[in-house]
Amino acid sequence: MIDIRFLRDNPGAVRRSQYARGEDEGLVDTALAADTARREALAAYESARAEQNKVSKGIGALMGALGQARKTGDQAAIDAAQARADAAREEAAHLAARVRQLQADADAAQAELDRVMRAIPNVIIEGVPAGGEDDFVVLEHRGPAPRDFAAEGFEPRDHLDLGERLGILDMDRGVKVAESRFYFLVGQGARLEQAMLSLALDKAYQAGFIQLQVPTLVSPRTMGGAGFLDAHADEVYRLAADDLYLVGTAEVPLAGYHADEIIDLSGGPLRYTGLSTCYRREAGSYGKDTRGIIRVHQFQKAEMFVYCRPEDAQDEHERLLAMEKSMLDAMELPYRVIDVAAGDLGGPAARKFDSEAWVPTQGRYRELTSTSNCTTFQARRLNIREKSGRGTRTVATLNGTLATTRWLVALLENHQERDGSVTVPEALRPYLHADRLVPGAR
């Protein structure tokens, strides 16, 4: 969530961010009112608690005075001391009940503030385009020019047709074993996916990233802390009997890795990479991309994740983007890099760059990678801090995709040949031990 102190000091900036995202600007005033109510409730509780402590200390003194009166045998003195002690105990009991009620009020006010604050997405970074899904800004085009298949004398096949003809993609048996949007990668198809992921992990290792083998089931606290139980909770698979969630990206367990810790960033950012099976319900996508493996329920992905000082976050974002471009360059694909518009960012991201490859049979670019600067949004929820001066402060987190199953779509379609074979990019050949995909190959 965003910093309440930032909201108090810069409500206009948060309103502008909400407007750019197409979100409710009124949440800013609701949050400020909830913050005022919380502070007033807390002040009332602390005042009553201080009064209770004062009365409790006074009871001790009054009980001592009663004891002294009893030693004298003076009944009038004893009665007077007893009356004062009884009155003090009655007042203490009344104050105790009041303190309990005020504490409950303060807790309720805190819960309401937390609820409202969790409804406010991250504040966008200056320069992010306003608007929705179609309002992105193209930053650059990279790779070879899209092929002119007409000039080459043949009509390109789509990735499903190619995959089935090559015997490397089996959707029918995926449906038989599970349901729609599941699939088998077979032989060279499975090996091609593994080759991409292996190259990605090698590149990450060479760049200094620490590889983690991550859990793919996480707690509600971890899933919510990473920001995946807000607006898109219906996209997530939940195991109700265990109250655990299947992750849709290794970003989630990587974000939770240092939860409730004070980490050492004196030597620079902490950079991790994780390879995981990912699960997404694809709720709300009925009828969209039903052909092939563009939008499926299960896939593999190599993810990068960074913890850094807030002032280093934008440089780290550029670093992650450079890593992604290096991988896509190695795939020899025509692609573009876009600055995603505010309304298409997702709650945790303050800025996101997507890299989209050209898909010949669709005649358009499709997302292959994204990298997000989440500033301190996730780390604040997960209580991840670093030492700073005399105290601690919340760190920044960033994430980026280095390879995923969806890349097979662009690889097969862009590197297909007239005879139905597919040329393997040079960077993948040492992993695949082949320079071409052909029918019947093992």
XYZ file of C-alpha atoms in Angstrom:
442
model
C 0.000 0.000 0.000
C 1.048 3.614 -0.317
C 2.592 5.545 2.582
C -0.068 7.305 4.682
C 2.408 10.101 5.358
C 2.789 10.655 1.613
C -0.992 10.764 1.283
C -1.287 13.370 4.061
C 1.444 15.543 2.574
C 0.607 15.066 -1.117
C -3.120 14.387 -1.543
C -3.082 16.189 -4.888
C -0.454 13.814 -6.285
C -2.522 10.803 -5.243
C -5.667 12.326 -6.776
C -3.813 12.900 -10.057
C -2.580 9.314 -9.996
C -6.109 8.039 -9.397
C -7.403 10.181 -12.265
C -4.686 8.930 -14.639
C -5.547 5.336 -13.728
C -9.276 5.908 -14.139
C -9.761 5.092 -10.450
C -11.976 6.747 -7.821
C -10.403 10.060 -6.773
C -12.829 10.199 -3.841
C -10.863 7.447 -2.124
C -8.244 10.069 -1.269
C -10.712 12.035 0.867
C -12.125 8.821 2.316
C -8.633 7.736 3.349
C -7.799 11.125 4.854
C -11.031 11.053 6.866
C -10.279 7.505 8.014
C -6.777 8.591 9.022
C -8.174 11.491 11.061
C -10.684 9.187 12.741
C -7.933 6.681 13.539
C -5.676 9.316 15.067
C -8.526 10.768 17.135
C -9.533 7.305 18.358
C -5.944 6.478 19.217
C -5.502 9.771 21.081
C -8.665 9.120 23.106
C -7.471 5.616 23.955
C -4.006 6.796 24.992
C -5.476 9.591 27.142
C -7.818 7.184 28.925
C -5.004 4.661 29.328
C -2.781 7.307 30.936
C -5.607 8.255 33.311
C -6.146 4.593 34.146
C -2.464 4.162 34.976
C -2.560 7.252 37.193
C -5.627 5.981 39.114
C -4.090 2.493 39.432
C -0.963 3.953 40.987
C -3.133 6.030 43.350
C -4.950 2.917 44.559
C -1.657 1.564 45.848
C -1.084 4.672 47.897
C -4.673 4.636 49.228
C -4.349 0.986 50.240
C -1.174 1.899 52.108
C -3.033 4.689 53.915
C -5.831 2.255 54.826
C -3.287 -0.108 56.305
C -1.816 2.686 58.455
C -5.298 3.710 59.640
C -6.033 0.150 60.732
C -2.884 0.105 62.814
C -4.100 3.162 64.772
C -7.433 1.536 65.573
C -9.201 4.840 64.808
C -12.476 3.655 63.238
C -13.311 7.025 61.740
C -9.913 7.152 60.026
C -10.332 3.564 58.865
C -13.782 4.271 57.393
C -12.546 7.370 55.607
C -9.528 5.544 54.155
C -11.725 2.620 53.125
C -14.157 4.948 51.365
C -11.370 6.612 49.430
C -9.914 3.234 48.394
C -13.353 1.897 47.335
C -14.033 5.027 45.302
C -10.659 4.711 43.585
C -11.265 1.034 42.751
C -14.699 1.876 41.347
C -13.184 4.613 39.227
C -10.453 2.208 38.062
C -13.060 -0.380 37.037
C -14.981 2.277 35.132
C -11.780 3.448 33.420
C -10.795 -0.134 32.551
C -14.105 -0.646 30.764
C -13.695 2.690 28.999
C -10.136 1.825 27.955
C -11.299 -1.507 26.514
C -13.995 0.236 24.511
C -11.641 2.950 23.278
C -9.076 0.321 22.301
C -11.754 -1.507 20.331
C -12.706 1.802 18.682
C -9.063 2.491 17.808
C -8.635 -1.019 16.391
C -11.784 -0.609 14.295
C -10.585 2.782 13.038
C -7.216 1.237 12.107
C -8.947 -1.611 10.278
C -11.084 0.857 8.334
C -8.032 2.900 7.387
C -6.222 -0.267 6.266
C -9.248 -1.272 4.167
C -9.402 2.083 2.400
C -5.637 2.300 1.922
C -5.569 -1.158 0.345
C -8.134 0.052 -2.179
C -5.759 2.768 -3.415
C -3.261 1.494 -6.030
C 0.331 2.644 -6.129
C 1.001 6.263 -7.068
C 2.260 6.363 -10.637
C 5.672 7.763 -11.472
C 5.752 11.076 -13.315
C 5.740 10.504 -17.061
C 3.540 7.409 -17.092
C 0.919 7.821 -19.840
C -2.634 8.403 -18.614
C -5.491 6.265 -19.863
C -6.289 2.602 -20.413
C -5.053 -0.457 -22.263
C -4.767 1.259 -25.651
C -3.081 4.444 -24.428
C 0.475 3.086 -24.141
C 3.474 4.876 -25.659
C 5.852 2.972 -27.948
C 9.421 3.565 -26.747
C 11.326 1.621 -29.405
C 11.212 -1.140 -32.008
C 13.938 -3.800 -31.894
C 15.006 -6.936 -33.673
C 14.594 -7.795 -37.352
C 11.784 -6.360 -39.415
C 8.635 -8.510 -39.577
C 8.933 -11.010 -42.414
C 7.018 -10.533 -45.648
C 5.702 -14.058 -46.086
C 3.868 -13.121 -49.271
C 7.161 -12.107 -50.830
C 8.629 -15.424 -49.674
C 5.812 -17.209 -51.486
C 3.843 -18.900 -48.729
C 1.112 -18.245 -46.163
C 2.364 -18.443 -42.558
C 0.790 -21.025 -40.286
C -0.177 -20.117 -36.738
C 1.663 -21.604 -33.765
C -0.987 -24.253 -33.063
C -0.994 -25.520 -36.638
C 2.809 -25.566 -36.656
C 3.000 -27.245 -33.262
C 0.557 -29.974 -34.211
C 2.236 -30.636 -37.565
C 5.620 -30.868 -35.821
C 4.158 -33.103 -33.107
C 5.389 -30.794 -30.333
C 2.079 -29.356 -29.047
C -0.938 -31.442 -28.040
C -3.992 -29.459 -26.973
C -6.495 -32.306 -27.308
C -4.811 -34.487 -24.698
C -4.429 -31.471 -22.433
C -8.199 -31.065 -22.495
C -8.673 -34.800 -21.966
C -6.427 -34.852 -18.901
C -7.558 -31.540 -17.405
C -9.880 -29.156 -19.259
C -9.746 -26.374 -21.836
C -6.682 -24.118 -21.790
C -4.405 -26.971 -20.711
C -1.931 -28.667 -23.078
C 1.053 -30.982 -23.450
C 4.386 -29.891 -24.870
C 5.902 -32.963 -26.505
C 9.484 -33.876 -27.376
C 11.180 -30.914 -29.004
C 8.356 -28.654 -27.816
C 9.136 -29.413 -24.179
C 12.853 -29.158 -24.899
C 12.438 -25.797 -26.659
C 10.612 -24.387 -23.652
C 13.321 -25.729 -21.342
C 16.028 -24.282 -23.597
C 14.512 -20.793 -23.295
C 14.216 -21.067 -19.535
C 17.749 -22.417 -19.171
C 19.161 -19.561 -21.236
C 17.204 -17.087 -19.115
C 18.530 -18.531 -15.860
C 22.076 -18.545 -17.222
C 21.780 -14.890 -18.214
C 20.432 -14.023 -14.766
C 23.258 -15.925 -13.071
C 25.870 -14.173 -15.191
C 24.292 -10.825 -14.236
C 24.649 -11.588 -10.525
C 21.121 -12.743 -9.704
C 20.703 -15.390 -7.005
C 18.489 -18.249 -8.178
C 15.764 -19.490 -5.827
C 13.585 -22.566 -6.166
C 10.297 -21.139 -4.928
C 7.061 -22.514 -3.431
C 4.107 -22.345 -5.800
C 1.604 -22.399 -2.930
C 1.567 -19.352 -0.672
C -0.398 -17.962 2.262
C -3.092 -15.281 1.963
C -0.726 -12.823 3.658
C 1.942 -13.393 0.984
C -0.502 -13.306 -1.943
C -2.196 -10.177 -0.616
C 1.101 -8.547 0.282
C 2.310 -8.903 -3.291
C -0.909 -7.207 -4.425
C -2.681 -10.151 -6.079
C -5.820 -10.242 -3.922
C -7.118 -6.786 -4.744
C -8.844 -6.035 -8.040
C -7.811 -9.334 -9.679
C -8.496 -11.835 -6.895
C -10.801 -13.748 -9.251
C -7.773 -14.597 -11.416
C -6.164 -16.614 -8.607
C -6.641 -20.302 -7.796
C -7.396 -20.868 -4.093
C -7.223 -24.154 -2.202
C -10.032 -23.563 0.273
C -9.322 -26.596 2.457
C -5.801 -25.358 3.167
C -6.334 -21.602 2.761
C -3.448 -21.450 0.320
C -3.122 -19.919 -3.143
C -1.475 -21.197 -6.312
C 0.856 -18.495 -7.615
C 0.441 -16.932 -11.037
C 4.081 -15.850 -11.069
C 7.236 -16.430 -9.029
C 7.013 -12.721 -8.207
C 4.694 -13.648 -5.328
C 6.978 -15.987 -3.341
C 9.984 -13.846 -4.249
C 8.191 -10.814 -2.795
C 7.480 -12.744 0.396
C 11.019 -14.100 0.755
C 12.148 -11.254 3.040
C 8.770 -10.507 4.681
C 9.063 -9.085 8.234
C 12.822 -8.655 7.848
C 15.281 -5.782 8.026
C 17.576 -6.487 5.079
C 21.080 -5.255 4.391
C 21.344 -3.170 1.225
C 24.705 -1.632 2.072
C 26.293 -3.720 -0.682
C 23.658 -2.773 -3.239
C 20.333 -4.240 -4.336
C 19.395 -7.862 -3.661
C 18.596 -9.504 -6.992
C 16.866 -12.867 -7.273
C 15.490 -15.058 -10.006
C 12.996 -17.880 -9.675
C 11.675 -20.501 -12.070
C 8.152 -21.677 -11.357
C 5.053 -23.292 -12.719
C 2.386 -20.582 -12.791
C -1.397 -20.901 -12.546
C -4.051 -18.414 -13.642
C -7.800 -18.891 -13.763
C -8.179 -16.432 -16.661
C -11.535 -15.405 -15.219
C -13.283 -12.875 -17.416
C -11.383 -13.974 -20.523
C -14.092 -16.266 -21.888
C -13.780 -16.449 -25.655
C -10.431 -14.605 -25.748
C -7.354 -16.276 -27.262
C -8.892 -19.723 -26.999
C -6.740 -21.097 -29.822
C -3.333 -22.403 -28.801
C -1.249 -21.375 -25.798
C -1.463 -17.596 -25.684
C -3.883 -17.579 -22.737
C -3.725 -20.777 -20.682
C -4.220 -21.885 -17.093
C -0.706 -23.273 -16.511
C 2.715 -22.289 -17.848
C 6.380 -21.953 -16.924
C 8.115 -18.674 -16.237
C 11.520 -17.387 -15.171
C 11.043 -14.242 -13.094
C 13.476 -11.623 -11.817
C 12.900 -9.809 -8.529
C 14.842 -6.973 -6.900
C 14.908 -5.390 -3.446
C 16.616 -2.004 -3.427
C 16.695 1.438 -1.863
C 13.828 3.634 -3.089
C 16.236 6.074 -4.728
C 17.768 3.225 -6.778
C 14.460 1.824 -8.064
C 14.307 3.628 -11.394
C 17.855 2.576 -12.311
C 17.007 -1.010 -11.366
C 13.922 -0.806 -13.555
C 16.053 0.089 -16.547
C 18.401 -2.773 -15.649
C 15.556 -5.293 -15.656
C 14.291 -3.969 -18.976
C 17.780 -4.332 -20.442
C 17.854 -7.962 -19.265
C 14.524 -8.634 -20.965
C 15.653 -6.988 -24.198
C 18.832 -9.071 -24.160
C 16.743 -12.247 -24.020
C 14.363 -11.136 -26.771
C 17.286 -10.060 -28.947
C 18.665 -13.583 -28.514
C 15.336 -14.971 -29.722
C 15.829 -13.007 -32.973
C 12.282 -11.668 -32.844
C 10.791 -8.398 -34.104
C 9.413 -6.656 -31.038
C 8.609 -3.306 -29.507
C 8.915 -1.850 -26.009
C 5.977 0.130 -24.627
C 5.416 2.380 -21.621
C 2.166 0.978 -20.240
C -0.625 3.472 -19.522
C -1.671 4.113 -15.928
C -5.040 2.391 -16.223
C -3.402 -0.854 -17.364
C -0.664 -1.041 -14.722
C -2.168 -3.188 -11.999
C -2.342 -2.045 -8.390
C 1.241 -2.559 -7.150
C 3.051 -1.038 -10.153
C 4.044 2.624 -10.318
C 5.424 2.102 -13.824
C 5.570 -0.872 -16.195
C 7.365 -1.528 -19.453
C 6.081 -4.310 -21.710
C 7.956 -5.945 -24.566
C 5.652 -7.200 -27.299
C 6.653 -9.506 -30.154
C 5.154 -9.460 -33.635
C 2.824 -12.413 -34.256
C 2.553 -12.829 -38.051
C -0.767 -14.670 -38.252
C -2.453 -12.109 -36.007
C -0.838 -9.121 -37.682
C -0.157 -7.461 -34.344
C 2.179 -7.294 -31.392
C 1.513 -9.472 -28.318
C 3.026 -9.144 -24.847
C 5.937 -11.444 -24.044
C 7.560 -9.715 -21.079
C 6.793 -7.013 -18.573
C 8.838 -5.337 -15.870
C 7.293 -3.296 -13.055
C 8.636 -0.795 -10.561
C 6.467 -1.295 -7.481
C 8.372 1.309 -5.408
C 7.585 0.664 -1.703
C 4.030 -0.623 -2.254
C 4.625 -4.371 -1.791
C 7.354 -4.036 0.821
C 5.141 -1.853 3.026
C 2.452 -4.530 3.047
C 5.021 -7.257 3.733
C 6.992 -5.226 6.303
C 10.352 -5.356 4.528
C 12.755 -2.646 5.637
C 16.389 -1.618 5.648
C 18.474 0.263 8.197
C 18.554 3.969 7.433
C 20.255 6.553 9.604
C 19.055 6.001 13.152
C 16.027 3.958 12.167
C 14.608 1.846 9.371
C 12.666 2.535 6.200
C 10.650 0.551 3.686
C 12.555 -0.771 0.671
C 11.490 -0.762 -2.982
C 10.711 -3.890 -5.027
C 10.751 -4.558 -8.761
C 10.011 -7.551 -10.962
C 10.460 -8.640 -14.555
C 9.845 -11.657 -16.786
C 12.911 -13.219 -18.389
C 11.240 -16.071 -20.283
C 7.878 -17.823 -20.345
C 5.961 -20.490 -22.256
C 4.060 -17.906 -24.306
C 7.269 -17.100 -26.159
C 6.785 -20.332 -28.125
C 3.988 -18.586 -30.030
C 6.307 -15.915 -31.413
C 9.241 -18.287 -31.894
C 7.293 -20.810 -33.961
C 5.487 -18.262 -36.120
C 8.410 -15.923 -36.813
C 10.956 -18.683 -37.510
C 8.797 -21.021 -39.607
C 9.883 -22.165 -43.047
C 7.934 -23.030 -46.200
C 8.242 -26.791 -45.524
C 6.694 -26.470 -42.043
C 9.980 -26.764 -40.151
C 11.082 -24.070 -37.693
C 14.561 -22.585 -37.461
C 15.940 -22.495 -33.906
C 17.567 -19.193 -32.822
C 21.325 -19.604 -32.520
C 21.338 -18.799 -28.776
C 19.071 -21.792 -28.055
C 20.907 -24.381 -30.145
C 23.446 -25.387 -27.462
C 20.547 -26.175 -25.119
C 18.290 -27.865 -27.670
C 21.115 -29.638 -29.541
C 19.330 -28.874 -32.787
C 19.189 -26.020 -35.262
C 15.768 -26.883 -36.673
C 12.453 -28.333 -35.486
C 11.153 -30.985 -37.861
C 8.314 -33.515 -37.707
C 9.146 -36.768 -35.930
C 12.291 -35.478 -34.173
C 12.763 -36.624 -30.594
